[in-house]
Amino acid sequence: MIFSTLGRYFFTRYIVTAFWFLLGVSAIIMLADFSETTRKLSGLTDYSVLGALAMTLMRLPLILQQTIPTLSLFIGMTVLIALNRRYELVVTRAAGISVWQFMFPFIVGSFLLGLFTILVINPVGAWGQRESVSMEADWRQSSNRAKASKFVPWIRQISDDEDVIIGAKSYKDQGAELIDVVVFHFDKGGAVTMRQDARTAKLENGYWLLTDVLENRPGEIPARKVTEQVRTNLKQEYLQESVSQPENVAFLDLSRKIEISRSFGISTKALETQFHSLLSLPILLVAMTLIAATVSLKFSRFAQSRSMILGGIVSGFVLYVVSVLVKAFGSSGAIPPFVAVWIPVVVATAVGATILLHQEDG
């Protein structure tokens, strides 16, 4: 069907509709994110309109990727309802073509949209997110207004019988340079022996180089030092893995990241969940298209109420929310990542196909 004239026509209609949906949603995202970026960062020293626009453009693909499952539902409903209202599907049915035949171009279109998302939008979005975070950190550092970031973990290192915990508000160079740093030193008994507050901490070969340091020791007057060194056995590769967020890693790099994280003993549940989530995305979009078909194919011919369309939207929304919720369980390790991601997708696809079979084939 996909290679016939009618199949190519349906496929083209789907791709064109998808293009306009993506373009429209991208414009809305650009407007909203640019306004929010301007509101948050306009007071910084290095802020500029062009810089904020560049930051918004870099974040756009990652935000757009999160809307793709819902968009595929609306794309499918829009195309099918438009074809029905112009009686094109009626003529197609009258020619003896079954629903599974003329739905095949739309299924292929949604599957290709999923592949485009994981092979093009996702890598660009991962790169853009890393660059935008780094740019924002530079702006805040130059203005001495570093903001707490959920991306920076507390780092604990034990070397030479000394227990050290390091925290920061932001970072650059994939964790190799920390900004607004606090370092706690503990003795063997677990008592705090010293606290160091530094403007930056850069990981060198075998030590952290602290700059603009304020040292506090119990019972002593705080001392200010230009630089100070804290010995460490951490490697930059370890920090890169420990601060990496799954959404900031491109799909093609996830397998390598998982193996490297395992070699360092870092939990890989979040990375595995992200990998399976992206891998299942084309099937999820197919499921969304099938759900769209269940409420759109007979709309014009039988004058079904708008509640059917609303039901399809609610069903797709519930599927997306359940997928995100179960994905969170998979990232935390409460559910195996493979099960957490694939079960909702498989169930949704089966439900959509079952409803179509019941409606069209009795």
Coordinates of C-alpha atoms in Angstrom, one line a residue:
M1 CA 0.0 0.0 0.0
I2 CA 2.8 2.4 0.9
F3 CA 4.2 2.3 -2.7
S4 CA 0.9 2.8 -4.5
T5 CA -0.3 6.2 -5.6
L6 CA -2.9 6.3 -2.8
G7 CA -0.4 5.1 -0.2
R8 CA 2.1 7.8 -1.3
Y9 CA -0.7 10.4 -1.1
F10 CA -1.7 9.4 2.5
F11 CA 2.0 9.2 3.5
T12 CA 2.7 12.7 2.1
R13 CA -0.4 14.1 3.9
Y14 CA 0.9 12.7 7.2
I15 CA 4.5 14.1 6.7
V16 CA 3.2 17.5 5.7
T17 CA 0.9 17.7 8.7
A18 CA 3.7 16.5 11.0
F19 CA 6.0 19.2 9.6
W20 CA 3.5 22.0 10.3
F21 CA 2.7 20.7 13.8
L22 CA 6.5 20.5 14.6
L23 CA 7.0 24.0 13.2
G24 CA 4.1 25.5 15.2
V25 CA 5.0 23.8 18.4
S26 CA 8.6 24.9 18.0
A27 CA 7.6 28.5 17.6
I28 CA 5.5 28.3 20.8
I29 CA 8.4 26.7 22.7
M30 CA 10.8 29.3 21.4
L31 CA 8.5 32.1 22.6
A32 CA 7.9 30.6 26.0
D33 CA 11.5 29.6 26.7
F34 CA 13.0 32.9 25.4
S35 CA 10.6 34.8 27.7
E36 CA 11.6 32.6 30.7
T37 CA 15.3 32.8 29.9
T38 CA 15.1 36.6 29.7
R39 CA 13.2 36.8 33.0
K40 CA 15.8 34.7 34.8
L41 CA 19.0 35.9 33.3
S42 CA 18.5 39.4 32.1
G43 CA 20.1 40.8 35.3
L44 CA 23.4 39.0 34.7
T45 CA 26.5 40.9 33.5
D46 CA 27.1 38.9 30.3
Y47 CA 23.5 38.7 29.3
S48 CA 22.6 39.7 25.7
V49 CA 19.5 39.2 23.6
L50 CA 21.4 37.2 21.0
G51 CA 22.9 35.0 23.7
A52 CA 19.5 34.3 25.2
L53 CA 18.2 33.5 21.7
A54 CA 21.1 31.2 21.1
M55 CA 20.5 29.5 24.5
T56 CA 16.8 29.0 23.6
L57 CA 17.6 27.6 20.2
M58 CA 20.0 25.1 21.9
R59 CA 17.3 24.0 24.3
L60 CA 14.6 23.8 21.7
P61 CA 15.3 20.2 20.4
L62 CA 15.2 18.6 23.8
I63 CA 12.0 20.3 24.8
L64 CA 10.5 19.4 21.4
Q65 CA 11.5 15.8 21.9
Q66 CA 9.3 15.6 25.0
T67 CA 6.2 16.7 23.1
I68 CA 6.6 14.3 20.2
P69 CA 4.4 11.5 21.7
T70 CA 1.5 13.9 22.3
L71 CA 2.0 15.6 19.0
S72 CA 1.8 12.2 17.1
L73 CA -1.7 11.7 18.6
F74 CA -2.9 15.1 17.3
I75 CA -1.1 14.6 14.0
G76 CA -2.9 11.3 13.4
M77 CA -6.3 12.7 14.5
T78 CA -5.9 15.8 12.3
V79 CA -5.0 13.9 9.2
L80 CA -7.7 11.2 9.5
I81 CA -10.5 13.7 10.4
A82 CA -9.5 15.9 7.4
L83 CA -9.6 12.9 5.0
N84 CA -12.9 11.8 6.4
R85 CA -14.6 15.2 6.1
R86 CA -13.6 15.4 2.4
Y87 CA -14.9 11.8 1.9
E88 CA -11.5 10.6 0.8
L89 CA -11.6 7.7 3.2
V90 CA -15.2 6.9 2.2
V91 CA -14.0 6.5 -1.4
T92 CA -11.1 4.5 -0.2
R93 CA -13.3 2.1 1.7
A94 CA -15.7 1.9 -1.3
A95 CA -12.8 0.7 -3.4
G96 CA -12.5 -2.3 -1.2
I97 CA -9.4 -1.2 0.7
S98 CA -9.5 -2.3 4.3
V99 CA -8.6 -0.1 7.3
W100 CA -5.3 -1.9 7.8
Q101 CA -4.3 -1.2 4.3
F102 CA -4.9 2.6 4.2
M103 CA -3.7 2.9 7.8
F104 CA -0.3 1.5 6.9
P105 CA 1.1 4.7 5.4
F106 CA 0.2 6.6 8.6
I107 CA 1.8 3.8 10.7
V108 CA 5.0 4.0 8.6
G109 CA 4.9 7.8 8.9
S110 CA 4.6 7.7 12.7
F111 CA 7.4 5.1 12.9
L112 CA 9.7 7.2 10.8
L113 CA 8.9 10.3 12.9
G114 CA 10.1 8.2 15.9
L115 CA 13.3 7.3 14.2
F116 CA 13.9 10.9 13.2
T117 CA 13.4 11.9 16.8
I118 CA 15.9 9.5 18.3
L119 CA 18.5 9.8 15.5
V120 CA 18.3 13.6 14.8
I121 CA 16.4 15.5 17.4
N122 CA 17.7 13.6 20.4
P123 CA 21.5 14.0 19.6
V124 CA 21.1 17.7 18.7
G125 CA 19.0 18.2 21.9
A126 CA 21.5 16.5 24.1
W127 CA 24.4 18.6 22.7
G128 CA 22.3 21.8 23.0
Q129 CA 21.3 21.1 26.6
R130 CA 25.0 20.6 27.6
E131 CA 26.0 23.8 25.9
S132 CA 23.2 25.9 27.3
V133 CA 24.0 24.7 30.9
S134 CA 27.6 25.6 30.4
M135 CA 26.7 29.0 29.0
E136 CA 24.4 29.8 31.9
A137 CA 27.1 28.7 34.3
D138 CA 29.6 31.1 32.7
W139 CA 27.1 34.0 32.9
R140 CA 26.4 33.3 36.6
Q141 CA 30.0 32.8 37.5
S142 CA 31.0 36.1 35.9
S143 CA 28.2 37.8 37.9
N144 CA 29.0 35.9 41.1
R145 CA 25.4 34.7 41.2
A146 CA 25.7 30.9 40.8
K147 CA 22.4 29.2 41.2
A148 CA 21.8 25.8 42.9
S149 CA 21.6 23.1 40.2
K150 CA 19.9 19.8 40.6
F151 CA 22.5 18.4 38.2
V152 CA 25.5 18.5 40.6
P153 CA 25.7 15.7 43.1
W154 CA 27.6 15.7 46.4
I155 CA 30.9 13.9 45.8
R156 CA 32.5 11.8 48.5
Q157 CA 36.1 10.7 48.3
I158 CA 38.2 8.7 50.8
S159 CA 42.0 8.8 50.4
D160 CA 44.9 8.6 52.9
D161 CA 42.6 7.9 55.8
E162 CA 40.8 11.2 55.1
D163 CA 37.1 11.4 54.3
V164 CA 36.1 14.4 52.2
I165 CA 32.7 15.5 50.9
I166 CA 32.5 18.1 48.2
G167 CA 29.4 20.0 47.0
A168 CA 28.8 22.7 44.5
K169 CA 26.0 24.9 43.1
S170 CA 27.0 24.5 39.4
Y171 CA 29.7 23.0 37.2
K172 CA 31.5 23.3 33.9
D173 CA 33.5 21.1 31.7
Q174 CA 31.4 18.0 32.5
G175 CA 32.1 18.2 36.2
A176 CA 35.9 18.9 35.9
E177 CA 35.3 22.5 37.3
L178 CA 32.9 23.1 40.1
I179 CA 31.5 26.6 41.0
D180 CA 30.6 27.9 44.5
V181 CA 32.2 24.9 46.3
V182 CA 32.0 23.7 49.9
V183 CA 34.4 21.0 51.1
F184 CA 34.0 19.2 54.4
H185 CA 37.0 17.2 55.9
F186 CA 36.3 14.4 58.4
D187 CA 38.6 12.5 60.7
K188 CA 38.5 8.7 61.3
G189 CA 35.9 9.2 64.0
G190 CA 33.5 11.1 61.7
A191 CA 34.1 14.5 63.2
V192 CA 34.5 17.6 61.0
T193 CA 38.1 18.8 61.1
M194 CA 37.8 21.6 58.5
R195 CA 35.4 23.3 56.2
Q196 CA 36.5 25.1 53.0
D197 CA 34.4 27.4 51.0
A198 CA 35.8 28.2 47.5
R199 CA 34.8 30.1 44.5
T200 CA 35.9 27.3 42.1
A201 CA 37.4 23.9 42.4
K202 CA 39.2 22.4 39.3
L203 CA 40.1 18.8 39.1
E204 CA 43.8 18.4 38.3
N205 CA 46.1 15.4 38.3
G206 CA 45.7 14.0 41.8
Y207 CA 44.2 17.0 43.5
W208 CA 41.4 19.6 43.5
L209 CA 42.7 23.2 43.0
L210 CA 40.6 25.5 45.0
T211 CA 40.6 29.3 44.4
D212 CA 39.5 32.1 46.7
V213 CA 39.3 29.8 49.7
L214 CA 37.9 30.5 53.2
E215 CA 39.0 27.9 55.7
N216 CA 37.2 27.2 59.0
R217 CA 38.7 25.0 61.6
P218 CA 37.1 24.2 65.0
G219 CA 38.3 26.6 67.6
E220 CA 40.4 28.7 65.1
I221 CA 39.9 32.0 63.3
P222 CA 38.7 31.6 59.7
A223 CA 41.6 32.1 57.2
R224 CA 41.4 33.4 53.7
K225 CA 43.7 31.8 51.0
V226 CA 44.1 32.5 47.4
T227 CA 44.5 28.9 46.4
E228 CA 44.5 25.6 48.1
Q229 CA 44.9 21.9 47.1
V230 CA 42.8 19.0 48.2
R231 CA 44.2 15.6 47.4
T232 CA 41.9 13.2 45.5
N233 CA 42.0 9.9 43.7
L234 CA 39.1 10.7 41.5
K235 CA 39.5 10.7 37.7
Q236 CA 37.8 13.1 35.3
E237 CA 36.1 10.2 33.6
Y238 CA 34.4 9.2 36.8
L239 CA 33.1 12.8 37.3
Q240 CA 31.8 12.9 33.8
E241 CA 29.7 9.8 34.4
S242 CA 28.5 10.8 37.8
V243 CA 27.2 14.2 36.8
S244 CA 25.8 13.0 33.4
Q245 CA 22.0 13.3 33.1
P246 CA 20.3 10.7 30.9
E247 CA 18.5 13.3 28.8
N248 CA 21.9 15.0 28.1
V249 CA 23.3 11.8 26.5
A250 CA 22.6 11.1 22.8
F251 CA 20.9 7.9 22.0
L252 CA 23.9 6.5 20.1
D253 CA 26.1 7.2 23.1
L254 CA 23.9 5.6 25.8
S255 CA 25.2 2.1 25.4
R256 CA 28.8 3.3 25.8
K257 CA 27.8 5.5 28.8
I258 CA 26.1 2.5 30.5
E259 CA 29.2 0.3 30.1
I260 CA 31.5 3.1 31.4
S261 CA 29.2 3.8 34.4
R262 CA 29.1 0.1 35.3
S263 CA 32.9 0.0 35.2
F264 CA 33.0 2.8 37.8
G265 CA 30.3 1.2 40.0
I266 CA 27.8 3.9 39.2
S267 CA 24.1 3.0 39.1
T268 CA 22.9 2.7 35.4
K269 CA 19.2 2.4 36.0
A270 CA 18.4 5.9 34.8
L271 CA 20.6 5.5 31.7
E272 CA 19.1 2.1 30.9
T273 CA 15.6 3.5 31.3
Q274 CA 16.4 6.4 29.0
F275 CA 17.9 4.0 26.4
H276 CA 14.8 1.8 26.4
S277 CA 12.5 4.8 26.4
L278 CA 14.1 6.2 23.2
L279 CA 14.3 2.7 21.7
S280 CA 10.6 2.2 22.2
L281 CA 9.6 5.7 21.0
P282 CA 8.8 4.7 17.4
I283 CA 6.4 1.9 18.7
L284 CA 4.9 4.4 21.1
L285 CA 4.1 6.8 18.2
V286 CA 2.5 3.9 16.3
A287 CA 0.4 3.2 19.4
M288 CA -0.6 6.9 19.5
T289 CA -1.6 6.7 15.8
L290 CA -3.7 3.7 16.4
I291 CA -5.5 5.4 19.3
A292 CA -6.1 8.4 17.0
A293 CA -7.6 6.1 14.4
T294 CA -10.1 4.5 16.9
V295 CA -11.8 7.9 17.4
S296 CA -11.3 9.5 14.0
L297 CA -12.2 7.0 11.2
K298 CA -16.0 7.2 11.6
F299 CA -16.4 10.7 12.7
S300 CA -17.9 12.3 9.6
R301 CA -19.9 9.3 8.3
F302 CA -21.8 8.7 11.5
A303 CA -21.7 12.2 13.0
Q304 CA -20.2 10.9 16.2
S305 CA -20.2 13.4 19.1
R306 CA -17.2 15.4 20.1
S307 CA -16.9 13.3 23.2
M308 CA -15.3 10.6 21.0
I309 CA -12.5 13.0 20.0
L310 CA -12.1 14.1 23.6
G311 CA -11.9 10.5 24.6
G312 CA -9.1 9.9 22.2
I313 CA -7.2 12.9 23.5
V314 CA -7.7 11.8 27.1
S315 CA -6.6 8.2 26.3
G316 CA -3.4 9.5 24.6
F317 CA -2.7 11.8 27.5
V318 CA -3.2 9.1 30.0
L319 CA -0.9 6.8 28.1
Y320 CA 1.8 9.5 28.0
V321 CA 1.4 10.2 31.8
V322 CA 1.6 6.5 32.6
S323 CA 4.7 6.1 30.5
V324 CA 6.4 9.0 32.2
L325 CA 5.4 7.8 35.7
V326 CA 6.6 4.2 35.1
K327 CA 9.8 5.6 33.6
A328 CA 10.4 7.4 36.9
F329 CA 10.0 4.1 38.7
G330 CA 12.5 2.5 36.3
S331 CA 15.0 5.2 36.8
S332 CA 14.8 4.8 40.5
G333 CA 15.3 1.0 40.3
A334 CA 11.9 0.2 41.7
I335 CA 11.0 -1.6 38.5
P336 CA 13.4 -3.1 35.9
P337 CA 14.0 -0.5 33.2
F338 CA 13.1 -2.8 30.4
V339 CA 9.8 -3.7 32.0
A340 CA 9.0 -0.1 33.0
V341 CA 9.4 1.2 29.5
W342 CA 8.1 -1.6 27.3
I343 CA 5.0 -2.8 29.1
P344 CA 2.9 0.4 28.6
V345 CA 4.0 0.7 25.0
V346 CA 3.1 -2.9 24.2
V347 CA -0.2 -2.7 26.1
A348 CA -1.2 0.6 24.3
T349 CA -0.4 -0.9 20.9
A350 CA -2.4 -4.0 21.6
V351 CA -5.4 -2.0 22.9
G352 CA -5.4 0.3 19.9
A353 CA -5.2 -2.6 17.5
T354 CA -7.9 -4.5 19.4
I355 CA -10.3 -1.6 19.3
L356 CA -9.8 -1.1 15.5
L357 CA -10.4 -4.9 14.9
H358 CA -13.6 -4.7 16.9
Q359 CA -14.8 -1.5 15.1
E360 CA -13.8 -2.4 11.6
D361 CA -13.9 -6.2 11.4
G362 CA -16.5 -7.0 14.0

